[in-house]
Amino acid sequence: MDKLTHFNEQGRAQMVDVSGKPETVRTAIAQSSIEVNNTIYEHISQNKVKKGDVLAVAQVAGIMAAKKTWDIVPMCHPIPLKGINFSFQWHDGKDDQKQLVIQASVKTIGNTGVEMEALTAVSAAALTVYDMCKAIDKGMVIGPTFLIEKTGGVSSKDYRR
């Protein structure tokens, strides 16, 4: 790719015209994480957070965010998503911390990819965990957030991190 596609001939921002691209199955998997202290880990694991089931709410927030990515990221196309799936896994972090790894896979049939939707989904899920647990400790750390995999389309290759 020789030039950035979101700029027109005058160097102004543009939404890329994807009308000429064929519709194909498109998928993306993204990951984020949030590092929490042991108290937060225990509260989430034992469903003792006063605001409710943290992982359930984070999952719903992530799904909602993926569906509205085009409202948040200016040059994203509105995409009819066909499926969104989440997974959460706990890992030991630095010192006495625990790391919650969040993955989202997103799927559509269309003429543009769903990488931004997957990245937005995991970002919103991590932010929701922070929001629901900040009364316990505000020292949580979110990230890194990154794309793991993208498939589909004709103009760019599949990607695997």
PDB file of C-alpha atoms in Angstrom:
ATOM      1  CA  MET A   1       0.000   0.000   0.000  1.00  0.00           C
ATOM      2  CA  ASP A   2       1.651   3.200  -1.203  1.00  0.00           C
ATOM      3  CA  LYS A   3      -0.672   5.794   0.298  1.00  0.00           C
ATOM      4  CA  LEU A   4      -3.032   6.228   3.196  1.00  0.00           C
ATOM      5  CA  THR A   5      -6.587   5.561   2.046  1.00  0.00           C
ATOM      6  CA  HIS A   6      -8.352   7.937   4.415  1.00  0.00           C
ATOM      7  CA  PHE A   7      -7.009  11.054   2.665  1.00  0.00           C
ATOM      8  CA  ASN A   8      -8.261  12.447  -0.631  1.00  0.00           C
ATOM      9  CA  GLU A   9      -6.214  14.138  -3.390  1.00  0.00           C
ATOM     10  CA  GLN A  10      -6.225  17.400  -1.397  1.00  0.00           C
ATOM     11  CA  GLY A  11      -4.934  15.691   1.730  1.00  0.00           C
ATOM     12  CA  ARG A  12      -8.325  15.993   3.445  1.00  0.00           C
ATOM     13  CA  ALA A  13      -9.923  13.214   5.461  1.00  0.00           C
ATOM     14  CA  GLN A  14     -12.344  10.972   3.608  1.00  0.00           C
ATOM     15  CA  MET A  15     -14.396   7.883   4.241  1.00  0.00           C
ATOM     16  CA  VAL A  16     -13.088   5.274   1.804  1.00  0.00           C
ATOM     17  CA  ASP A  17     -15.510   4.204  -0.935  1.00  0.00           C
ATOM     18  CA  VAL A  18     -15.890   0.435  -0.555  1.00  0.00           C
ATOM     19  CA  SER A  19     -18.834   0.095  -2.944  1.00  0.00           C
ATOM     20  CA  GLY A  20     -16.674  -1.607  -5.589  1.00  0.00           C
ATOM     21  CA  LYS A  21     -15.321  -4.258  -3.249  1.00  0.00           C
ATOM     22  CA  PRO A  22     -16.915  -7.720  -3.300  1.00  0.00           C
ATOM     23  CA  GLU A  23     -18.798  -8.970  -0.269  1.00  0.00           C
ATOM     24  CA  THR A  24     -16.835 -11.676   1.516  1.00  0.00           C
ATOM     25  CA  VAL A  25     -16.838 -13.245   4.964  1.00  0.00           C
ATOM     26  CA  ARG A  26     -14.711 -11.005   7.193  1.00  0.00           C
ATOM     27  CA  THR A  27     -13.469 -11.821  10.680  1.00  0.00           C
ATOM     28  CA  ALA A  28     -11.258 -10.168  13.257  1.00  0.00           C
ATOM     29  CA  ILE A  29      -9.982 -11.139  16.689  1.00  0.00           C
ATOM     30  CA  ALA A  30      -8.660  -8.491  19.078  1.00  0.00           C
ATOM     31  CA  GLN A  31      -7.288  -8.618  22.591  1.00  0.00           C
ATOM     32  CA  SER A  32      -6.933  -6.270  25.513  1.00  0.00           C
ATOM     33  CA  SER A  33      -6.248  -6.817  29.176  1.00  0.00           C
ATOM     34  CA  ILE A  34      -6.628  -5.153  32.520  1.00  0.00           C
ATOM     35  CA  GLU A  35      -4.317  -5.653  35.460  1.00  0.00           C
ATOM     36  CA  VAL A  36      -6.047  -5.621  38.846  1.00  0.00           C
ATOM     37  CA  ASN A  37      -5.058  -6.211  42.456  1.00  0.00           C
ATOM     38  CA  ASN A  38      -5.990  -9.377  44.328  1.00  0.00           C
ATOM     39  CA  THR A  39      -8.944  -7.729  46.068  1.00  0.00           C
ATOM     40  CA  ILE A  40     -10.559  -6.841  42.742  1.00  0.00           C
ATOM     41  CA  TYR A  41      -9.752 -10.299  41.372  1.00  0.00           C
ATOM     42  CA  GLU A  42     -11.489 -11.930  44.359  1.00  0.00           C
ATOM     43  CA  HIS A  43     -14.478  -9.586  44.107  1.00  0.00           C
ATOM     44  CA  ILE A  44     -14.926 -10.337  40.390  1.00  0.00           C
ATOM     45  CA  SER A  45     -14.306 -14.085  40.773  1.00  0.00           C
ATOM     46  CA  GLN A  46     -16.762 -14.397  43.655  1.00  0.00           C
ATOM     47  CA  ASN A  47     -19.297 -12.008  42.065  1.00  0.00           C
ATOM     48  CA  LYS A  48     -19.100  -9.625  45.039  1.00  0.00           C
ATOM     49  CA  VAL A  49     -18.814  -6.333  43.134  1.00  0.00           C
ATOM     50  CA  LYS A  50     -21.741  -4.146  44.239  1.00  0.00           C
ATOM     51  CA  LYS A  51     -22.465  -2.953  40.703  1.00  0.00           C
ATOM     52  CA  GLY A  52     -23.140  -6.520  39.509  1.00  0.00           C
ATOM     53  CA  ASP A  53     -21.568  -9.315  37.469  1.00  0.00           C
ATOM     54  CA  VAL A  54     -18.495  -7.535  36.087  1.00  0.00           C
ATOM     55  CA  LEU A  55     -17.698  -9.950  33.257  1.00  0.00           C
ATOM     56  CA  ALA A  56     -21.309 -10.180  32.080  1.00  0.00           C
ATOM     57  CA  VAL A  57     -21.655  -6.397  31.993  1.00  0.00           C
ATOM     58  CA  ALA A  58     -18.235  -6.020  30.292  1.00  0.00           C
ATOM     59  CA  GLN A  59     -19.270  -8.538  27.638  1.00  0.00           C
ATOM     60  CA  VAL A  60     -22.519  -6.721  26.902  1.00  0.00           C
ATOM     61  CA  ALA A  61     -20.683  -3.375  26.817  1.00  0.00           C
ATOM     62  CA  GLY A  62     -18.179  -4.815  24.352  1.00  0.00           C
ATOM     63  CA  ILE A  63     -20.920  -6.163  22.102  1.00  0.00           C
ATOM     64  CA  MET A  64     -22.754  -2.837  22.176  1.00  0.00           C
ATOM     65  CA  ALA A  65     -19.538  -0.943  21.406  1.00  0.00           C
ATOM     66  CA  ALA A  66     -18.691  -3.187  18.450  1.00  0.00           C
ATOM     67  CA  LYS A  67     -22.147  -2.554  16.994  1.00  0.00           C
ATOM     68  CA  LYS A  68     -21.647   1.216  17.346  1.00  0.00           C
ATOM     69  CA  THR A  69     -18.006   1.522  16.268  1.00  0.00           C
ATOM     70  CA  TRP A  70     -19.012   3.667  13.319  1.00  0.00           C
ATOM     71  CA  ASP A  71     -20.528   6.168  15.786  1.00  0.00           C
ATOM     72  CA  ILE A  72     -17.233   6.441  17.699  1.00  0.00           C
ATOM     73  CA  VAL A  73     -14.502   6.195  15.037  1.00  0.00           C
ATOM     74  CA  PRO A  74     -15.164   8.846  12.368  1.00  0.00           C
ATOM     75  CA  MET A  75     -14.038   7.026   9.195  1.00  0.00           C
ATOM     76  CA  CYS A  76     -15.554   3.616  10.005  1.00  0.00           C
ATOM     77  CA  HIS A  77     -18.397   2.308   7.893  1.00  0.00           C
ATOM     78  CA  PRO A  78     -21.650   1.158   9.490  1.00  0.00           C
ATOM     79  CA  ILE A  79     -21.366  -2.617   9.273  1.00  0.00           C
ATOM     80  CA  PRO A  80     -24.092  -5.196   9.895  1.00  0.00           C
ATOM     81  CA  LEU A  81     -22.274  -7.565  12.232  1.00  0.00           C
ATOM     82  CA  LYS A  82     -23.194 -11.235  12.013  1.00  0.00           C
ATOM     83  CA  GLY A  83     -21.559 -12.430  15.223  1.00  0.00           C
ATOM     84  CA  ILE A  84     -19.545 -11.262  18.224  1.00  0.00           C
ATOM     85  CA  ASN A  85     -18.013 -13.588  20.773  1.00  0.00           C
ATOM     86  CA  PHE A  86     -16.017 -12.881  23.946  1.00  0.00           C
ATOM     87  CA  SER A  87     -13.624 -14.796  26.144  1.00  0.00           C
ATOM     88  CA  PHE A  88     -12.105 -13.832  29.484  1.00  0.00           C
ATOM     89  CA  GLN A  89      -9.087 -15.531  31.069  1.00  0.00           C
ATOM     90  CA  TRP A  90      -7.213 -14.799  34.273  1.00  0.00           C
ATOM     91  CA  HIS A  91      -3.400 -14.885  34.374  1.00  0.00           C
ATOM     92  CA  ASP A  92      -0.907 -14.065  37.070  1.00  0.00           C
ATOM     93  CA  GLY A  93       0.458 -10.559  36.537  1.00  0.00           C
ATOM     94  CA  LYS A  94       3.389  -8.630  37.967  1.00  0.00           C
ATOM     95  CA  ASP A  95       3.924  -8.647  41.720  1.00  0.00           C
ATOM     96  CA  ASP A  96       0.633  -9.583  43.405  1.00  0.00           C
ATOM     97  CA  GLN A  97      -1.489  -8.505  40.448  1.00  0.00           C
ATOM     98  CA  LYS A  98      -3.860 -10.533  38.303  1.00  0.00           C
ATOM     99  CA  GLN A  99      -4.341  -9.908  34.610  1.00  0.00           C
ATOM    100  CA  LEU A 100      -7.720 -10.330  32.955  1.00  0.00           C
ATOM    101  CA  VAL A 101      -7.166 -11.084  29.261  1.00  0.00           C
ATOM    102  CA  ILE A 102     -10.141 -10.115  27.102  1.00  0.00           C
ATOM    103  CA  GLN A 103     -10.608 -11.377  23.545  1.00  0.00           C
ATOM    104  CA  ALA A 104     -13.375 -10.599  21.091  1.00  0.00           C
ATOM    105  CA  SER A 105     -14.017 -12.180  17.719  1.00  0.00           C
ATOM    106  CA  VAL A 106     -16.235 -10.350  15.269  1.00  0.00           C
ATOM    107  CA  LYS A 107     -17.722 -11.575  11.992  1.00  0.00           C
ATOM    108  CA  THR A 108     -19.628 -10.094   9.080  1.00  0.00           C
ATOM    109  CA  ILE A 109     -20.317 -10.635   5.416  1.00  0.00           C
ATOM    110  CA  GLY A 110     -19.512  -7.398   3.673  1.00  0.00           C
ATOM    111  CA  ASN A 111     -17.143  -5.288   1.665  1.00  0.00           C
ATOM    112  CA  THR A 112     -15.002  -3.923   4.488  1.00  0.00           C
ATOM    113  CA  GLY A 113     -13.270  -5.510   7.462  1.00  0.00           C
ATOM    114  CA  VAL A 114     -14.205  -5.668  11.131  1.00  0.00           C
ATOM    115  CA  GLU A 115     -10.834  -4.999  12.782  1.00  0.00           C
ATOM    116  CA  MET A 116     -11.998  -1.727  14.317  1.00  0.00           C
ATOM    117  CA  GLU A 117     -15.129  -3.382  15.675  1.00  0.00           C
ATOM    118  CA  ALA A 118     -13.095  -6.087  17.416  1.00  0.00           C
ATOM    119  CA  LEU A 119     -10.643  -3.535  18.843  1.00  0.00           C
ATOM    120  CA  THR A 120     -13.487  -1.314  20.030  1.00  0.00           C
ATOM    121  CA  ALA A 121     -15.219  -4.296  21.647  1.00  0.00           C
ATOM    122  CA  VAL A 122     -12.246  -5.296  23.809  1.00  0.00           C
ATOM    123  CA  SER A 123     -11.476  -1.673  24.667  1.00  0.00           C
ATOM    124  CA  ALA A 124     -15.017  -1.043  25.877  1.00  0.00           C
ATOM    125  CA  ALA A 125     -15.017  -4.298  27.853  1.00  0.00           C
ATOM    126  CA  ALA A 126     -11.769  -3.335  29.624  1.00  0.00           C
ATOM    127  CA  LEU A 127     -13.096   0.165  30.353  1.00  0.00           C
ATOM    128  CA  THR A 128     -16.256  -1.368  31.795  1.00  0.00           C
ATOM    129  CA  VAL A 129     -14.241  -3.579  34.158  1.00  0.00           C
ATOM    130  CA  TYR A 130     -12.378  -0.460  35.282  1.00  0.00           C
ATOM    131  CA  ASP A 131     -15.604   1.486  35.780  1.00  0.00           C
ATOM    132  CA  MET A 132     -17.252  -1.260  37.793  1.00  0.00           C
ATOM    133  CA  CYS A 133     -14.214  -1.784  40.051  1.00  0.00           C
ATOM    134  CA  LYS A 134     -12.782   1.712  40.469  1.00  0.00           C
ATOM    135  CA  ALA A 135     -14.420   2.117  43.891  1.00  0.00           C
ATOM    136  CA  ILE A 136     -12.175  -0.704  45.135  1.00  0.00           C
ATOM    137  CA  ASP A 137      -8.943   0.549  43.527  1.00  0.00           C
ATOM    138  CA  LYS A 138      -8.193   3.121  40.824  1.00  0.00           C
ATOM    139  CA  GLY A 139      -4.714   1.712  40.111  1.00  0.00           C
ATOM    140  CA  MET A 140      -5.849  -0.772  37.455  1.00  0.00           C
ATOM    141  CA  VAL A 141      -3.889  -0.717  34.185  1.00  0.00           C
ATOM    142  CA  ILE A 142      -5.528  -1.357  30.809  1.00  0.00           C
ATOM    143  CA  GLY A 143      -3.618  -2.728  27.841  1.00  0.00           C
ATOM    144  CA  PRO A 144      -1.964  -3.517  25.650  1.00  0.00           C
ATOM    145  CA  THR A 145      -4.762  -3.678  23.091  1.00  0.00           C
ATOM    146  CA  PHE A 146      -4.024  -5.207  19.707  1.00  0.00           C
ATOM    147  CA  LEU A 147      -5.321  -7.103  16.682  1.00  0.00           C
ATOM    148  CA  ILE A 148      -4.600 -10.835  16.748  1.00  0.00           C
ATOM    149  CA  GLU A 149      -6.102 -11.876  13.432  1.00  0.00           C
ATOM    150  CA  LYS A 150      -8.034 -10.566  10.449  1.00  0.00           C
ATOM    151  CA  THR A 151      -9.431 -12.635   7.581  1.00  0.00           C
ATOM    152  CA  GLY A 152     -11.427 -11.946   4.459  1.00  0.00           C
ATOM    153  CA  GLY A 153     -11.394  -9.431   1.703  1.00  0.00           C
ATOM    154  CA  VAL A 154      -9.476  -9.321  -1.542  1.00  0.00           C
ATOM    155  CA  SER A 155      -7.449  -6.108  -1.442  1.00  0.00           C
ATOM    156  CA  SER A 156      -5.442  -6.982   1.686  1.00  0.00           C
ATOM    157  CA  LYS A 157      -3.968 -10.249   2.903  1.00  0.00           C
ATOM    158  CA  ASP A 158      -5.181 -12.111   5.939  1.00  0.00           C
ATOM    159  CA  TYR A 159      -3.269 -11.060   9.028  1.00  0.00           C
ATOM    160  CA  ARG A 160      -2.078 -13.102  11.991  1.00  0.00           C
ATOM    161  CA  ARG A 161      -0.047 -11.522  14.781  1.00  0.00           C
TER     162      ARG A 161
END
